[in-house]
Amino acid sequence: MLQPRILIPVAAACVFLALALFIASGRSFAFDRSIVLLFREAGDPSMPIGPAWLREAVRDVTAFGSTVGLGMMTIAAGLTLWFCRHRHLAVGLALTVIGATAVSTVLKILIGRDRPDIVEHAALTFTASFPSGHAFLSAVTLLSIAGFVGLAARRDDITRLCLGLAWAMIVMIGVSRIYLGVHWPTDVIGGWCLGIAWSSLSVALLGRWMARAEGLEPARDDSAR
């Protein structure tokens, strides 16, 4: 029987592949439209729900998932690993994020899905819609940081803390893209699924290989100490 750490990324990859094939064929999901409109004022789809401060806060959240935001997180985490003498893991983290960024660009070009056209966009966009780059790359970056830091720390409690914080940010960033009207929900779901699969594979293969190169032992739970 497959363990959850294997079953979850495999299932996520299958969901992404199914969504990508369905969307690439030109078909769409009815619930995409309904959920996008759920975040808009009734009778005025140009206006997101909530007060002005909420709209500004959501734009701040979505900025964390931008190339600049995630790039700064990757640099900060990579340099921390590097200066803590985990240089192999630092390089592995950088390769993971750079590779995912290239894949995101290629997938957007190949699939070429249009952005939502039923509401006014509350943020600027420059690329195609599927998969959501913010959702995909935030999942890859934050989950990979959690995984690589966990390998360096060799403590399960630290890994769980990093994963919890990562998922809180990943969910908020993904929902912000729907709220701002720049992505269909299936764009975000597809990005999350691909991000889970990509980061899991990277941590399991590249991360553990880099950890062994540094002579690190498998993670252990030191929380009881």
C-alpha positions as a LaTeX table, in Angstrom:
\begin{tabular}{lrrr}
\hline
Residue & $x$ (\AA) & $y$ (\AA) & $z$ (\AA) \\
\hline
Met1 & 0.00 & 0.00 & 0.00 \\
Leu2 & 1.33 & 3.40 & $-0.99$ \\
Gln3 & 2.30 & 5.76 & 1.82 \\
Pro4 & 0.64 & 9.22 & 1.96 \\
Arg5 & 3.90 & 10.95 & 1.03 \\
Ile6 & 3.86 & 8.97 & $-2.23$ \\
Leu7 & 0.11 & 8.73 & $-2.81$ \\
Ile8 & $-0.59$ & 12.46 & $-2.39$ \\
Pro9 & 1.91 & 13.76 & $-5.00$ \\
Val10 & 0.94 & 10.97 & $-7.43$ \\
Ala11 & $-2.75$ & 11.85 & $-7.04$ \\
Ala12 & $-1.94$ & 15.56 & $-7.41$ \\
Ala13 & $-0.01$ & 14.91 & $-10.62$ \\
Cys14 & $-2.92$ & 12.90 & $-12.03$ \\
Val15 & $-5.40$ & 15.67 & $-11.20$ \\
Phe16 & $-3.17$ & 18.25 & $-12.88$ \\
Leu17 & $-2.78$ & 16.11 & $-15.99$ \\
Ala18 & $-6.54$ & 15.57 & $-16.23$ \\
Leu19 & $-7.24$ & 19.29 & $-15.86$ \\
Ala20 & $-4.55$ & 20.22 & $-18.39$ \\
Leu21 & $-5.89$ & 17.80 & $-21.02$ \\
Phe22 & $-9.48$ & 18.91 & $-20.44$ \\
Ile23 & $-8.65$ & 22.61 & $-20.68$ \\
Ala24 & $-6.27$ & 22.19 & $-23.62$ \\
Ser25 & $-9.13$ & 20.57 & $-25.54$ \\
Gly26 & $-11.03$ & 23.85 & $-25.31$ \\
Arg27 & $-13.60$ & 22.73 & $-22.76$ \\
Ser28 & $-14.45$ & 24.53 & $-19.52$ \\
Phe29 & $-15.96$ & 23.91 & $-16.10$ \\
Ala30 & $-19.30$ & 25.47 & $-15.15$ \\
Phe31 & $-18.27$ & 26.02 & $-11.55$ \\
Asp32 & $-15.35$ & 28.22 & $-12.63$ \\
Arg33 & $-17.72$ & 31.02 & $-13.58$ \\
Ser34 & $-19.88$ & 30.61 & $-10.47$ \\
Ile35 & $-16.96$ & 30.80 & $-8.06$ \\
Val36 & $-15.40$ & 33.84 & $-9.76$ \\
Leu37 & $-18.73$ & 35.68 & $-9.54$ \\
Leu38 & $-19.05$ & 34.63 & $-5.89$ \\
Phe39 & $-16.22$ & 37.03 & $-5.10$ \\
Arg40 & $-17.97$ & 39.95 & $-6.86$ \\
Glu41 & $-20.68$ & 42.35 & $-5.75$ \\
Ala42 & $-24.15$ & 41.23 & $-6.84$ \\
Gly43 & $-25.12$ & 43.19 & $-9.94$ \\
Asp44 & $-21.66$ & 44.74 & $-10.30$ \\
Pro45 & $-19.06$ & 42.18 & $-11.42$ \\
Ser46 & $-16.46$ & 44.93 & $-11.77$ \\
Met47 & $-16.26$ & 45.28 & $-7.98$ \\
Pro48 & $-14.79$ & 42.60 & $-5.67$ \\
Ile49 & $-16.76$ & 41.98 & $-2.49$ \\
Gly50 & $-15.72$ & 43.64 & 0.74 \\
Pro51 & $-14.41$ & 47.06 & 1.78 \\
Ala52 & $-11.53$ & 48.87 & 0.11 \\
Trp53 & $-9.05$ & 47.80 & 2.79 \\
Leu54 & $-9.79$ & 44.13 & 2.05 \\
Arg55 & $-9.10$ & 44.60 & $-1.67$ \\
Glu56 & $-5.81$ & 46.29 & $-0.83$ \\
Ala57 & $-4.90$ & 43.51 & 1.62 \\
Val58 & $-5.62$ & 40.85 & $-1.02$ \\
Arg59 & $-3.36$ & 42.64 & $-3.48$ \\
Asp60 & $-0.64$ & 42.62 & $-0.82$ \\
Val61 & $-1.13$ & 38.88 & $-0.31$ \\
Thr62 & $-1.02$ & 38.13 & $-4.03$ \\
Ala63 & 2.29 & 40.02 & $-4.27$ \\
Phe64 & 3.91 & 37.34 & $-2.11$ \\
Gly65 & 3.30 & 34.92 & $-4.99$ \\
Ser66 & 4.90 & 37.14 & $-7.60$ \\
Thr67 & 8.27 & 36.44 & $-9.18$ \\
Val68 & 9.82 & 39.13 & $-6.99$ \\
Gly69 & 8.17 & 37.91 & $-3.80$ \\
Leu70 & 8.98 & 34.24 & $-4.28$ \\
Gly71 & 12.42 & 35.11 & $-5.61$ \\
Met72 & 13.25 & 37.01 & $-2.43$ \\
Met73 & 12.02 & 34.08 & $-0.31$ \\
Thr74 & 14.15 & 31.65 & $-2.31$ \\
Ile75 & 17.22 & 33.86 & $-2.01$ \\
Ala76 & 16.71 & 34.32 & 1.74 \\
Ala77 & 16.22 & 30.59 & 2.36 \\
Gly78 & 19.05 & 29.63 & 0.00 \\
Leu79 & 21.53 & 32.02 & 1.59 \\
Thr80 & 20.52 & 30.83 & 5.06 \\
Leu81 & 21.21 & 27.23 & 4.06 \\
Trp82 & 24.45 & 28.27 & 2.38 \\
Phe83 & 25.80 & 30.19 & 5.40 \\
Cys84 & 24.74 & 27.33 & 7.70 \\
Arg85 & 27.06 & 25.10 & 5.62 \\
His86 & 24.25 & 23.28 & 3.82 \\
Arg87 & 25.49 & 24.37 & 0.42 \\
His88 & 24.29 & 21.31 & $-1.48$ \\
Leu89 & 20.76 & 21.89 & $-0.18$ \\
Ala90 & 20.97 & 25.58 & $-1.09$ \\
Val91 & 21.88 & 24.68 & $-4.67$ \\
Gly92 & 19.13 & 22.06 & $-4.77$ \\
Leu93 & 16.52 & 24.59 & $-3.64$ \\
Ala94 & 17.63 & 27.08 & $-6.28$ \\
Leu95 & 17.50 & 24.45 & $-9.04$ \\
Thr96 & 14.01 & 23.38 & $-7.92$ \\
Val97 & 12.55 & 26.88 & $-8.11$ \\
Ile98 & 14.33 & 27.87 & $-11.33$ \\
Gly99 & 13.19 & 24.67 & $-13.04$ \\
Ala100 & 9.60 & 25.20 & $-11.93$ \\
Thr101 & 9.63 & 28.77 & $-13.23$ \\
Ala102 & 10.72 & 27.58 & $-16.67$ \\
Val103 & 8.07 & 24.83 & $-16.70$ \\
Ser104 & 5.35 & 27.32 & $-15.71$ \\
Thr105 & 6.22 & 29.55 & $-18.63$ \\
Val106 & 6.24 & 26.68 & $-21.12$ \\
Leu107 & 2.91 & 25.26 & $-19.91$ \\
Lys108 & 1.19 & 28.63 & $-20.15$ \\
Ile109 & 2.38 & 29.02 & $-23.75$ \\
Leu110 & 1.42 & 25.48 & $-24.76$ \\
Ile111 & $-2.06$ & 25.48 & $-23.18$ \\
Gly112 & $-2.81$ & 29.14 & $-23.87$ \\
Arg113 & $-5.98$ & 29.43 & $-21.78$ \\
Asp114 & $-7.60$ & 32.87 & $-21.74$ \\
Arg115 & $-7.94$ & 34.79 & $-18.50$ \\
Pro116 & $-11.44$ & 35.23 & $-17.00$ \\
Asp117 & $-13.42$ & 37.70 & $-19.12$ \\
Ile118 & $-16.59$ & 37.89 & $-17.02$ \\
Val119 & $-15.18$ & 40.31 & $-14.43$ \\
Glu120 & $-12.84$ & 43.26 & $-14.43$ \\
His121 & $-9.32$ & 42.30 & $-13.40$ \\
Ala122 & $-8.17$ & 43.93 & $-10.16$ \\
Ala123 & $-4.50$ & 43.22 & $-10.95$ \\
Leu124 & $-2.33$ & 43.36 & $-14.05$ \\
Thr125 & $-1.60$ & 40.15 & $-15.98$ \\
Phe126 & 0.90 & 39.39 & $-18.73$ \\
Thr127 & 0.67 & 35.66 & $-19.44$ \\
Ala128 & $-1.91$ & 32.96 & $-20.16$ \\
Ser129 & $-4.18$ & 31.62 & $-17.43$ \\
Phe130 & $-3.45$ & 27.90 & $-16.90$ \\
Pro131 & $-1.84$ & 26.90 & $-14.66$ \\
Ser132 & $-1.81$ & 29.80 & $-12.22$ \\
Gly133 & 1.83 & 30.77 & $-11.91$ \\
His134 & 1.23 & 32.27 & $-8.49$ \\
Ala135 & $-0.41$ & 29.04 & $-7.25$ \\
Phe136 & 2.12 & 26.70 & $-8.86$ \\
Leu137 & 5.27 & 28.61 & $-7.98$ \\
Ser138 & 4.17 & 29.52 & $-4.45$ \\
Ala139 & 3.48 & 25.81 & $-3.79$ \\
Val140 & 6.83 & 24.80 & $-5.26$ \\
Thr141 & 8.82 & 27.51 & $-3.50$ \\
Leu142 & 7.24 & 27.37 & $-0.05$ \\
Leu143 & 6.88 & 23.58 & 0.15 \\
Ser144 & 10.42 & 23.12 & $-1.14$ \\
Ile145 & 11.78 & 25.61 & 1.39 \\
Ala146 & 9.96 & 23.70 & 4.13 \\
Gly147 & 11.29 & 20.39 & 2.82 \\
Phe148 & 14.90 & 21.49 & 2.38 \\
Val149 & 14.96 & 23.28 & 5.73 \\
Gly150 & 13.51 & 20.14 & 7.32 \\
Leu151 & 16.27 & 18.05 & 5.81 \\
Ala152 & 18.88 & 20.47 & 7.14 \\
Ala153 & 17.31 & 20.67 & 10.60 \\
Arg154 & 16.71 & 16.89 & 10.83 \\
Arg155 & 13.72 & 17.56 & 13.10 \\
Asp156 & 10.15 & 16.58 & 12.30 \\
Asp157 & 8.65 & 19.32 & 14.49 \\
Ile158 & 10.50 & 22.04 & 12.57 \\
Thr159 & 9.43 & 20.47 & 9.28 \\
Arg160 & 5.78 & 20.43 & 10.41 \\
Leu161 & 5.96 & 24.07 & 11.50 \\
Cys162 & 7.46 & 25.13 & 8.16 \\
Leu163 & 4.85 & 23.12 & 6.25 \\
Gly164 & 2.00 & 24.66 & 8.24 \\
Leu165 & 3.20 & 28.20 & 7.56 \\
Ala166 & 3.84 & 27.34 & 3.92 \\
Trp167 & 0.32 & 25.99 & 3.38 \\
Ala168 & $-1.26$ & 29.03 & 5.03 \\
Met169 & 0.53 & 31.28 & 2.53 \\
Ile170 & $-0.12$ & 28.98 & $-0.44$ \\
Val171 & $-3.88$ & 28.92 & 0.17 \\
Met172 & $-4.10$ & 32.69 & 0.69 \\
Ile173 & $-2.11$ & 33.41 & $-2.47$ \\
Gly174 & $-4.22$ & 31.05 & $-4.57$ \\
Val175 & $-7.54$ & 32.41 & $-3.30$ \\
Ser176 & $-6.31$ & 35.96 & $-3.87$ \\
Arg177 & $-5.93$ & 35.24 & $-7.60$ \\
Ile178 & $-9.57$ & 34.20 & $-7.85$ \\
Tyr179 & $-10.71$ & 37.16 & $-5.73$ \\
Leu180 & $-8.88$ & 39.58 & $-8.02$ \\
Gly181 & $-10.54$ & 38.00 & $-11.06$ \\
Val182 & $-7.31$ & 37.12 & $-12.85$ \\
His183 & $-7.65$ & 33.32 & $-12.65$ \\
Trp184 & $-10.31$ & 30.67 & $-12.92$ \\
Pro185 & $-10.51$ & 28.37 & $-9.86$ \\
Thr186 & $-9.29$ & 25.44 & $-11.97$ \\
Asp187 & $-6.17$ & 27.46 & $-12.83$ \\
Val188 & $-5.39$ & 27.67 & $-9.13$ \\
Ile189 & $-6.27$ & 24.03 & $-8.42$ \\
Gly190 & $-4.07$ & 22.92 & $-11.30$ \\
Gly191 & $-1.22$ & 25.09 & $-10.06$ \\
Trp192 & $-1.52$ & 23.71 & $-6.55$ \\
Cys193 & $-1.57$ & 20.11 & $-7.79$ \\
Leu194 & 1.46 & 20.57 & $-10.02$ \\
Gly195 & 3.26 & 22.41 & $-7.22$ \\
Ile196 & 2.63 & 19.56 & $-4.77$ \\
Ala197 & 3.91 & 17.00 & $-7.24$ \\
Trp198 & 6.95 & 19.06 & $-8.27$ \\
Ser199 & 8.06 & 19.97 & $-4.72$ \\
Ser200 & 7.46 & 16.45 & $-3.41$ \\
Leu201 & 9.57 & 14.93 & $-6.17$ \\
Ser202 & 12.29 & 17.53 & $-5.70$ \\
Val203 & 12.53 & 17.07 & $-1.93$ \\
Ala204 & 12.32 & 13.26 & $-2.15$ \\
Leu205 & 14.95 & 12.90 & $-4.87$ \\
Leu206 & 17.11 & 16.01 & $-5.22$ \\
Gly207 & 16.81 & 17.11 & $-1.61$ \\
Arg208 & 17.63 & 13.75 & $-0.07$ \\
Trp209 & 20.48 & 13.24 & $-2.54$ \\
Met210 & 21.93 & 16.62 & $-1.55$ \\
Ala211 & 21.42 & 15.80 & 2.13 \\
Arg212 & 23.32 & 12.52 & 1.76 \\
Ala213 & 26.10 & 14.42 & 0.00 \\
Glu214 & 26.41 & 16.51 & 3.16 \\
Gly215 & 26.38 & 13.45 & 5.42 \\
Leu216 & 23.01 & 14.28 & 6.99 \\
Glu217 & 21.04 & 11.51 & 8.66 \\
Pro218 & 17.30 & 10.92 & 8.09 \\
Ala219 & 14.97 & 13.29 & 9.93 \\
Arg220 & 14.18 & 12.53 & 13.54 \\
Asp221 & 11.70 & 14.03 & 15.99 \\
Asp222 & 13.55 & 15.94 & 18.71 \\
Ser223 & 10.47 & 17.81 & 19.95 \\
Ala224 & 10.45 & 15.82 & 23.19 \\
Arg225 & 13.91 & 16.98 & 24.15 \\
\hline
\end{tabular}
